[in-house]
Coordinates of C-alpha atoms in Angstrom, one line a residue:
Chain A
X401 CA 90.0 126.3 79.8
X402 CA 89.1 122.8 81.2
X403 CA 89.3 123.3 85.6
X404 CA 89.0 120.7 88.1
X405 CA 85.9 121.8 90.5
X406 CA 85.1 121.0 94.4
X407 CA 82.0 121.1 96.4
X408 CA 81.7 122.2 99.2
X409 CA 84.6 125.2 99.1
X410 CA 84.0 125.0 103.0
X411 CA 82.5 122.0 105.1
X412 CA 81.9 122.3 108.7
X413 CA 81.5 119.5 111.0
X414 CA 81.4 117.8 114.0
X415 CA 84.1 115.5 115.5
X416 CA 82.9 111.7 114.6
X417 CA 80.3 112.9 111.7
X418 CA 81.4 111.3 108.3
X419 CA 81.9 114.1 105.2
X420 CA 82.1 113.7 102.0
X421 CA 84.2 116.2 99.9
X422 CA 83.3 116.1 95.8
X423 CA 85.8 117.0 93.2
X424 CA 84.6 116.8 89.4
X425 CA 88.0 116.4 86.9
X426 CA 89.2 117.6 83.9
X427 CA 86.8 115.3 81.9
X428 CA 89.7 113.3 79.9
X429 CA 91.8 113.0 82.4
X430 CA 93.1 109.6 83.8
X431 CA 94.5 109.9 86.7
X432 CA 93.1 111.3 90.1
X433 CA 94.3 112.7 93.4
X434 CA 93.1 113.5 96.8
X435 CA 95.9 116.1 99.2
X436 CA 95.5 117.7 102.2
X437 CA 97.1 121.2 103.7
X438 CA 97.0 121.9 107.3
X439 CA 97.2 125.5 107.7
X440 CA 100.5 126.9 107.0
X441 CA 102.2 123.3 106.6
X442 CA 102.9 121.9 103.5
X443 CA 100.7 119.6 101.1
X444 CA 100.9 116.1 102.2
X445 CA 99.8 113.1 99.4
X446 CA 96.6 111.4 100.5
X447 CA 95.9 109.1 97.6
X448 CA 96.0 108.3 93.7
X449 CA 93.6 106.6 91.5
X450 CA 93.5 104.8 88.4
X451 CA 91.3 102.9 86.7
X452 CA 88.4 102.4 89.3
X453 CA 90.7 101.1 91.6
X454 CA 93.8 103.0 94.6
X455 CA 97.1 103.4 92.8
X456 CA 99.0 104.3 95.8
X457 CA 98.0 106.1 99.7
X458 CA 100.2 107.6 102.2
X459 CA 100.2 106.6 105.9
X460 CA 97.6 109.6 106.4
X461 CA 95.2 107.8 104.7
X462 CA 93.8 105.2 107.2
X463 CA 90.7 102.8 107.2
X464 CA 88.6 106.2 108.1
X465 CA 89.4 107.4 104.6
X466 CA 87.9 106.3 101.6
X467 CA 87.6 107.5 97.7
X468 CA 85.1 106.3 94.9
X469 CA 84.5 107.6 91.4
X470 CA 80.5 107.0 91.4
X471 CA 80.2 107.8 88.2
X472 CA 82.0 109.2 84.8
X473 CA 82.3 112.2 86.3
X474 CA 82.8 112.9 90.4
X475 CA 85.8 111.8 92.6
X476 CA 84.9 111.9 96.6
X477 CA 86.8 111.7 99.3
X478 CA 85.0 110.2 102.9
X479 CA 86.1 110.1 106.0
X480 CA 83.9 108.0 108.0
X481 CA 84.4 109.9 111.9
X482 CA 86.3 113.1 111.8
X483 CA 88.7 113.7 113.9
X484 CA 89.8 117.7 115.1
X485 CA 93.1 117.4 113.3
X486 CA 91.7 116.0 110.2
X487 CA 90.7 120.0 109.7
X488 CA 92.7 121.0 106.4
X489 CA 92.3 122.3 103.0
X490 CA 91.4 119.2 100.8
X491 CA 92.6 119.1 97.2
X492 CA 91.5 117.5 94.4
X493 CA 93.9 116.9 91.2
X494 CA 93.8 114.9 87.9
X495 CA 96.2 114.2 85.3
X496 CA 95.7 113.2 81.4
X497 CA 98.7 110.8 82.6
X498 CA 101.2 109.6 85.1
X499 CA 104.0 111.5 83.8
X500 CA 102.2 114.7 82.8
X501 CA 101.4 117.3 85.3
X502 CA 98.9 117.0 87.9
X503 CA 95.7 120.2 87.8
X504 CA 94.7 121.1 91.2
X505 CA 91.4 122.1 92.1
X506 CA 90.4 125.2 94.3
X507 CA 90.0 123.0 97.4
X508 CA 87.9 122.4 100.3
X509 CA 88.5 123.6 103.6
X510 CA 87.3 121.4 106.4
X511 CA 86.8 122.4 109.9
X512 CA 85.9 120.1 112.2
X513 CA 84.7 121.0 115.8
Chain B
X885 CA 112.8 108.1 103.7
X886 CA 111.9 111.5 101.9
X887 CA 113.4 114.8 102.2
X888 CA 113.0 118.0 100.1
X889 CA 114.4 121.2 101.2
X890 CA 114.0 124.6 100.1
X891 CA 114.8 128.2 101.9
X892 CA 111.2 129.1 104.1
X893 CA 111.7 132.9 102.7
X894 CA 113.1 134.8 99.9
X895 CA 112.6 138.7 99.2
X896 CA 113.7 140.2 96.0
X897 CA 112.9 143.8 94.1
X898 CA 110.3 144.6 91.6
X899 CA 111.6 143.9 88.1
X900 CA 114.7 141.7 89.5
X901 CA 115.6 138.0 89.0
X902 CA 114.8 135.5 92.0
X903 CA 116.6 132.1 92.0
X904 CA 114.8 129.5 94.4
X905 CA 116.4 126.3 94.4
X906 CA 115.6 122.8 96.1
X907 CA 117.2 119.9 96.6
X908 CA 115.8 116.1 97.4
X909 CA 116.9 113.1 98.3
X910 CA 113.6 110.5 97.3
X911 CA 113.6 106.3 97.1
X912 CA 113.1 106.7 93.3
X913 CA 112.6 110.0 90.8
X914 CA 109.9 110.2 87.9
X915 CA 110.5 114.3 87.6
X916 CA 110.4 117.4 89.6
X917 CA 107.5 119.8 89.5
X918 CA 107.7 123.3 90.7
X919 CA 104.0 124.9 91.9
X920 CA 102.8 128.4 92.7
X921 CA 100.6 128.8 95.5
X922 CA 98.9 131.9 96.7
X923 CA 97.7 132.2 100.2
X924 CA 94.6 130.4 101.2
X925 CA 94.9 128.9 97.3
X926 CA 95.6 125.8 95.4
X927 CA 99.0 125.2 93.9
X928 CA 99.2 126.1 90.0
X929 CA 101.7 124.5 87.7
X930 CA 104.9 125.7 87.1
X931 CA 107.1 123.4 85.3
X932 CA 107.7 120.0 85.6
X933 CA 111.5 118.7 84.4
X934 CA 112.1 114.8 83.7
X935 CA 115.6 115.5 81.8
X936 CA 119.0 117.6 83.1
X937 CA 119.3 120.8 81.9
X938 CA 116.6 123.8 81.4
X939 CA 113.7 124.5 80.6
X940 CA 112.5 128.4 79.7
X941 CA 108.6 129.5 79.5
X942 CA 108.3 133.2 79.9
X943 CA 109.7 134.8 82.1
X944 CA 109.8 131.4 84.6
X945 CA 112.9 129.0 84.0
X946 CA 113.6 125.5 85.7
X947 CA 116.4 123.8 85.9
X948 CA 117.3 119.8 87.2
X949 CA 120.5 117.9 87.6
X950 CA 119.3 114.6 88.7
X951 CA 123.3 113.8 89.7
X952 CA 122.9 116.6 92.5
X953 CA 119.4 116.0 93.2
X954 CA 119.0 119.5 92.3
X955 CA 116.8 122.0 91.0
X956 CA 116.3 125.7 90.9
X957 CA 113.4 127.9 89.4
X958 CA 114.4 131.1 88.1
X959 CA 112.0 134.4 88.0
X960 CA 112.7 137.2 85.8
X961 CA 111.1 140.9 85.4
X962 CA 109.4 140.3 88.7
X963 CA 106.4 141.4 89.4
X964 CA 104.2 142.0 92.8
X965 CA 102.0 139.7 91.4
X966 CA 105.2 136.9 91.8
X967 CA 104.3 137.3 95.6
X968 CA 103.4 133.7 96.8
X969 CA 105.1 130.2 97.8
X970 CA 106.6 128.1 95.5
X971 CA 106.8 124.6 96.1
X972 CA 109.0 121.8 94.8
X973 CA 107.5 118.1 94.4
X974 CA 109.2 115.3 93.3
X975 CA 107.2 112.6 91.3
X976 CA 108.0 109.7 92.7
X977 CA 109.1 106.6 90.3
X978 CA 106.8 103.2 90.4
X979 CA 104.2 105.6 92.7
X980 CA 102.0 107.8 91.0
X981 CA 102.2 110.5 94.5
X982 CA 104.0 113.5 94.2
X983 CA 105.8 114.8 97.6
X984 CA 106.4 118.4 97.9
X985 CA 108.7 120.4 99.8
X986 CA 107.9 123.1 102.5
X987 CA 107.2 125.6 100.0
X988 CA 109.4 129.1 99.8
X989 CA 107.7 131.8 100.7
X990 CA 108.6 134.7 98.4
X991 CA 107.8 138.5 98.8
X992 CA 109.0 141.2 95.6
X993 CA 109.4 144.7 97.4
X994 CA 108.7 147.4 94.5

């Protein structure tokens, strides 16, 4: 069965380093997601992605975030200078459509020091 | 603004039926999606319900009244397996972002 994938599963950094989180998607699927969970909160919306271009982004994600699809098959997520409570399991999630439900992937968890 | 509530906790007995229901009040509703999530995992689908009424699969059924902004998920024959949180998330209409509720955290005693 088709899974969404992420690289690292665990990134470690420094406060004000940039990271890079990689999520591949189910290959024909459409629609792409970034979310975040800080531990033991809830998962918050980050951003959605369509068509080579932003869809819609929450308030979370600020001028230090960014996302790209760099080629036919990766989705990233940067964030240019990490700050401590930017330290959350990242997830990744596409969709074959807007209406159709949304695969997650197993996540990344950032820590940043 | 956004608000989705659900109970933080629910405990129910090996082979017995759970109901965990959610409500939401959202600026605009595409359909409700209910996720399983174990600890330190990612969310799995559940359902997802655009029209009233219910909707079986297994031994999972989900239920929406868009009236009530309203919605319950309904676990049968449970299993210790069916230990984890289940989250409600509303798919918001003319955004393509899903906002999810607190998540209930549910533990089967055998």
């Amino acid at each position: 069965e088709p899974e969404v994938t992420q690289t690292p599963s665990h990134q470690v950094t420094q406060m004000g380093q940039e990271v890079i989180l990689r999520c591949v998607p189910i290959s024909n699927h459409l629609y792409f997601y970034w979310y975040r969970q800080i531990l033991g909160q809830k998962v918050e919306f980050l951003v959605s992605f369509y068509n080579n271009e932003i869809s819609e982004k929450s308030e979370i994600f600020d001028d230090q975030f960014s996302v790209e699809r760099p080629d036919g098959s990766n989705f990233t997520l940067k964030i240019r200078s990490t700050k401590l409570e930017d330290s959350a399991m990242y997830f990744c999630a596409s969709s074959a459509g807007v209406n159709y439900e949304q695969y997650f992937g197993p996540g990344t968890r950032l820590t940043v020091t | 603004g956004q608000n989705i509530d659900q109970p933080t906790e629910m405990t129910a007995t090996e082979g017995a039926i759970v109901q965990i229901n959610c409500t939401y009040q959202t600026s605009g509703f595409n359909g409700l999606f209910w996720y399983q999530q174990h600890a330190g995992e990612a969310p799995t689908f559940l359902s997802y319900n655009v029209l009233d009424g219910l909707e079986e699969k297994g031994r999972f059924s989900s239920f929406l009244s868009r009236s009530k902004g309203y919605s319950y998920l309904l676990l049968k024959e449970l299993q210790m397996k069916d230990s984890a949180s289940y989250l409600c998330a509303v798919f918001l209409s003319s955004a393509s972002k899903i906002i999810f509720g607190s998540g209930t955290r549910l533990s089967i005693r055998p």
